[in-house]
Amino acid sequence: MTKSRLEAFSDGVIAILITIMVLELRPPVLDTQAHGALLSDLAALGHIFLSYTLSFVFLAIYWNNHHHMFQAIKHVDGTVLWANMHLLFWLSLIPFGTAWMGDTEFARDPVAFYGFLLLMCALAYTVLVMRLIRIHGAGSTFARAIGTDVKGKISLFFYVAGIAVSLLNPAIGFAIYVAVALIWLVPDKRFERELIKASAPTD
Amino acid sequence: MTKSRLEAFSDGVIAILITIMVLELRPPVLDTQAHGALLSDLAALGHIFLSYTLSFVFLAIYWNNHHHMFQAIKHVDGTVLWANMHLLFWLSLIPFGTAWMGDTEFARDPVAFYGFLLLMCALAYTVLVMRLIRIHGAGSTFARAIGTDVKGKISLFFYVAGIAVSLLNPAIGFAIYVAVALIWLVPDKRFERELIKASAPTD
Amino acid sequence: MTKSRLEAFSDGVIAILITIMVLELRPPVLDTQAHGALLSDLAALGHIFLSYTLSFVFLAIYWNNHHHMFQAIKHVDGTVLWANMHLLFWLSLIPFGTAWMGDTEFARDPVAFYGFLLLMCALAYTVLVMRLIRIHGAGSTFARAIGTDVKGKISLFFYVAGIAVSLLNPAIGFAIYVAVALIWLVPDKRFERELIKASAPTD
Amino acid sequence: MTKSRLEAFSDGVIAILITIMVLELRPPVLDTQAHGALLSDLAALGHIFLSYTLSFVFLAIYWNNHHHMFQAIKHVDGTVLWANMHLLFWLSLIPFGTAWMGDTEFARDPVAFYGFLLLMCALAYTVLVMRLIRIHGAGSTFARAIGTDVKGKISLFFYVAGIAVSLLNPAIGFAIYVAVALIWLVPDKRFERELIKASAPTD
């Protein structure tokens, strides 16, 4: 089974998710005293803009990792299609969590809930990776490229920590989510490295 | 006529449908007493979330089956383009039916109407399958892969039953729709099996 | 310059346009007397549903014709990109015209305005066709496939007639637009026929 | 690393952005005196329509230039993916800026803010170009095609001028943005020219 339509569909869904979040960013309402037309009126959108930016970055990270990973794989099967759909389901809830967190100006429960969504996305991604390793074999280029997946494991830990901390102090919880995003912004060289190795002549 | 743009367009429409439904999932409204920022406020979204999830699964099933089916076909013609558009039309009404069912907390008529939409999608899919069989011939790999299409026939029966039962008890009607989704979540091996057979050497 | 990204971008825009129109189709509002949860409440959406359906069909026709036409062409240039963008611009206003026509229950001016949008889309399509003929040459397979373009010319005449009639009687004006859609629902065999001729051995 | 998924994802995001802006174009509200159903009611949408049109043209220009540029490049790496995401981020704010400028009927601050967004998009595009030149080498076909990038430099200057002028007279500021769009509507022949040169036999 070819992987191209799975890639195209995932691209479509992630492109839409990353874009419709901007619909939440409503311009300030103009009243009869011309309030709403000043740069200072944008300040009221600060929390919404900040949560939009973080979610944009997280969805971009997922797309980037998805892209890298599917370059390294050879084929997919029905279970991979569903594992991918499961990932897209949790990603599709990100705009909802983003809007709730922004609307409530980073209140305790919404920030914890946002972390819960990030955690579920990460778990769904892990399930997808495991399915792909199962199909390609533990000794495959793909499995070696994934390796011990330190970043993935650290992320899961940080998400759980972020959720717990949010319940005490949402600002610190939010900072922990930002930290995870920063970890992933460093491009993931694993697949490039292993693909180069795999295509190099054996000595 | 090549099938690739038909696949790309269908991917696009289904990706958008599966994603814009989430716009219906509005965060709780924040009032001056800070209600709307508590996890318990999400409980009010239970029906909307449940109908979103079911529709996500149904659209995912349609995409999966569409993907499997078009891998097995060789070419399309003008009638296939329109049969496919007809399917996309009914699928495009799913977000509307989902919103109505969720908003009314699974009232009688909206649940029956949702079943009607599922039935129309299934009939449109059946018409598409029949057009493709006509083009490829009854003895083709494609026609053999479809076979007697037991799942498809059971689904049509269940949708009709679900609509009828909804008028008496919407909760049971909804449960019947869930049952259809569960039937299809089991990956459809027919095309994979026949494609392997077709590519195997004859003995 | 390859045509594939132009096709992909056009597919994306048309797929989104055809889908976001459904956001206009709002479920009936539920009030405290449980009005809004009855099938009979859908009757109030009749005009909106009808205008949605016609616009879905028109966008599907444009996609179909676009698809057929680009299968027959060999290459594009910068002017084709802009002629295509110009077409997408007018198509992008269809959801607006559709919503206005539906909201006003087919009032005089909105129906005439909808016809104006259809006319502008048709003119933009004609400009695109002319640019493609210029590039490929009057004697090319593509130019022969287009031929005298009787359907296209009839459509332009009908749109103008529909706009004029709408100002007197919007129901008849709307019926004229439906007639144009029906003309185009018959699949366009021109490109298939010419492509088969072009690939056949000369005798 | 192949460029095709990056192109597909960018196509998806730009197609969605160019399309969801039309959701801002709400039909006139129908009141009980049948106001809202007249052509003259569209006059109230003039500013919104004008800002929609300009943003459509700007996004079309970005897509066109992106398309031309990626035809000339051979490969991408992780930094290009992120430079591209950064561009998409600023482009994704265009619908917000468009809505604010239209809603406030081209008030001072919103027009200046819109110019700021255009400037950030142009800077993000410049960063992307620089990354691609770094990868392909200063002597590559790609680098020669970019050349001294006079248009790009003029645009940056015009955006800064437009922002400054907007604070004094938003109408003139807006006219400056329109002038930039007109500069770019002339198709960019650089890549076509250099690609033809590169494929020509050396003498």
PDB file of C-alpha atoms in Angstrom, chain C residues 1-2 5-6 8-9 12-13 16-17 20 24 78 81-82 85 88-89 92-93 96 99-100 103-104 107 109-110 113, chain D residues 7 11 15-16 19 22 25-28 30 36-39 42 45 52 56 60-61 63-64 66-68 71 185 192:
ATOM      1  CA  MET C   1       6.795  25.274 -16.204  1.00  0.00           C
ATOM      2  CA  THR C   2       4.944  22.264 -14.844  1.00  0.00           C
ATOM      3  CA  ARG C   5       1.263  22.690  -8.546  1.00  0.00           C
ATOM      4  CA  LEU C   6      -1.255  24.883 -10.374  1.00  0.00           C
ATOM      5  CA  ALA C   8      -2.934  21.148  -6.724  1.00  0.00           C
ATOM      6  CA  PHE C   9      -3.509  24.743  -5.635  1.00  0.00           C
ATOM      7  CA  GLY C  12      -7.249  23.056  -2.759  1.00  0.00           C
ATOM      8  CA  VAL C  13      -9.081  26.340  -3.256  1.00  0.00           C
ATOM      9  CA  ILE C  16     -12.279  24.612   0.460  1.00  0.00           C
ATOM     10  CA  LEU C  17     -14.873  26.812  -1.271  1.00  0.00           C
ATOM     11  CA  ILE C  20     -16.998  26.144   3.737  1.00  0.00           C
ATOM     12  CA  GLU C  24     -23.678  28.771   6.325  1.00  0.00           C
ATOM     13  CA  GLY C  78       3.108  33.100 -15.852  1.00  0.00           C
ATOM     14  CA  LEU C  81      -1.026  31.313 -13.404  1.00  0.00           C
ATOM     15  CA  TRP C  82      -2.628  34.759 -13.171  1.00  0.00           C
ATOM     16  CA  MET C  85      -5.891  33.110  -9.989  1.00  0.00           C
ATOM     17  CA  LEU C  88     -10.249  31.477  -8.376  1.00  0.00           C
ATOM     18  CA  PHE C  89     -10.961  35.029  -7.199  1.00  0.00           C
ATOM     19  CA  SER C  92     -14.124  32.587  -4.050  1.00  0.00           C
ATOM     20  CA  LEU C  93     -17.031  35.049  -4.013  1.00  0.00           C
ATOM     21  CA  PHE C  96     -20.798  35.108  -0.304  1.00  0.00           C
ATOM     22  CA  ALA C  99     -25.283  33.142   1.538  1.00  0.00           C
ATOM     23  CA  TRP C 100     -26.885  36.440   0.505  1.00  0.00           C
ATOM     24  CA  ASP C 103     -30.593  34.580   3.621  1.00  0.00           C
ATOM     25  CA  THR C 104     -32.923  36.843   1.648  1.00  0.00           C
ATOM     26  CA  ALA C 107     -34.908  38.321  -3.246  1.00  0.00           C
ATOM     27  CA  ASP C 109     -31.141  41.881  -6.163  1.00  0.00           C
ATOM     28  CA  PRO C 110     -29.318  38.964  -4.497  1.00  0.00           C
ATOM     29  CA  PHE C 113     -26.000  39.470  -8.063  1.00  0.00           C
TER      30      PHE C 113
ATOM     31  CA  GLU D   7       5.224  22.422  -1.651  1.00  0.00           C
ATOM     32  CA  ASP D  11      -0.120  25.087  -1.200  1.00  0.00           C
ATOM     33  CA  ALA D  15      -5.164  27.948  -0.394  1.00  0.00           C
ATOM     34  CA  ILE D  16      -6.940  27.914   2.977  1.00  0.00           C
ATOM     35  CA  THR D  19     -10.257  31.223   0.988  1.00  0.00           C
ATOM     36  CA  VAL D  22     -14.118  35.307   2.334  1.00  0.00           C
ATOM     37  CA  LEU D  25     -17.434  39.003   3.815  1.00  0.00           C
ATOM     38  CA  ARG D  26     -20.804  38.604   5.550  1.00  0.00           C
ATOM     39  CA  PRO D  27     -23.975  39.265   3.546  1.00  0.00           C
ATOM     40  CA  PRO D  28     -25.922  42.359   4.657  1.00  0.00           C
ATOM     41  CA  LEU D  30     -31.880  41.356   6.498  1.00  0.00           C
ATOM     42  CA  GLY D  36     -30.351  44.106   3.439  1.00  0.00           C
ATOM     43  CA  ALA D  37     -31.692  42.661   0.196  1.00  0.00           C
ATOM     44  CA  LEU D  38     -30.779  45.565  -2.067  1.00  0.00           C
ATOM     45  CA  LEU D  39     -27.694  46.013  -4.220  1.00  0.00           C
ATOM     46  CA  LEU D  42     -23.465  46.065  -0.649  1.00  0.00           C
ATOM     47  CA  LEU D  45     -19.186  46.258   2.451  1.00  0.00           C
ATOM     48  CA  TYR D  52     -10.274  41.283   0.827  1.00  0.00           C
ATOM     49  CA  PHE D  56      -6.224  37.930  -2.157  1.00  0.00           C
ATOM     50  CA  ALA D  60      -1.663  35.029  -4.846  1.00  0.00           C
ATOM     51  CA  ILE D  61       1.653  36.822  -5.377  1.00  0.00           C
ATOM     52  CA  TRP D  63       1.957  31.580  -3.976  1.00  0.00           C
ATOM     53  CA  ASN D  64       3.177  32.514  -7.452  1.00  0.00           C
ATOM     54  CA  HIS D  66       6.857  30.419  -3.991  1.00  0.00           C
ATOM     55  CA  HIS D  67       5.896  28.257  -6.961  1.00  0.00           C
ATOM     56  CA  HIS D  68       8.459  29.855  -9.275  1.00  0.00           C
ATOM     57  CA  GLN D  71      10.749  25.029  -9.390  1.00  0.00           C
ATOM     58  CA  LEU D 185       1.654  41.379 -10.680  1.00  0.00           C
ATOM     59  CA  GLU D 192      12.188  30.953 -16.295  1.00  0.00           C
TER      60      GLU D 192
END
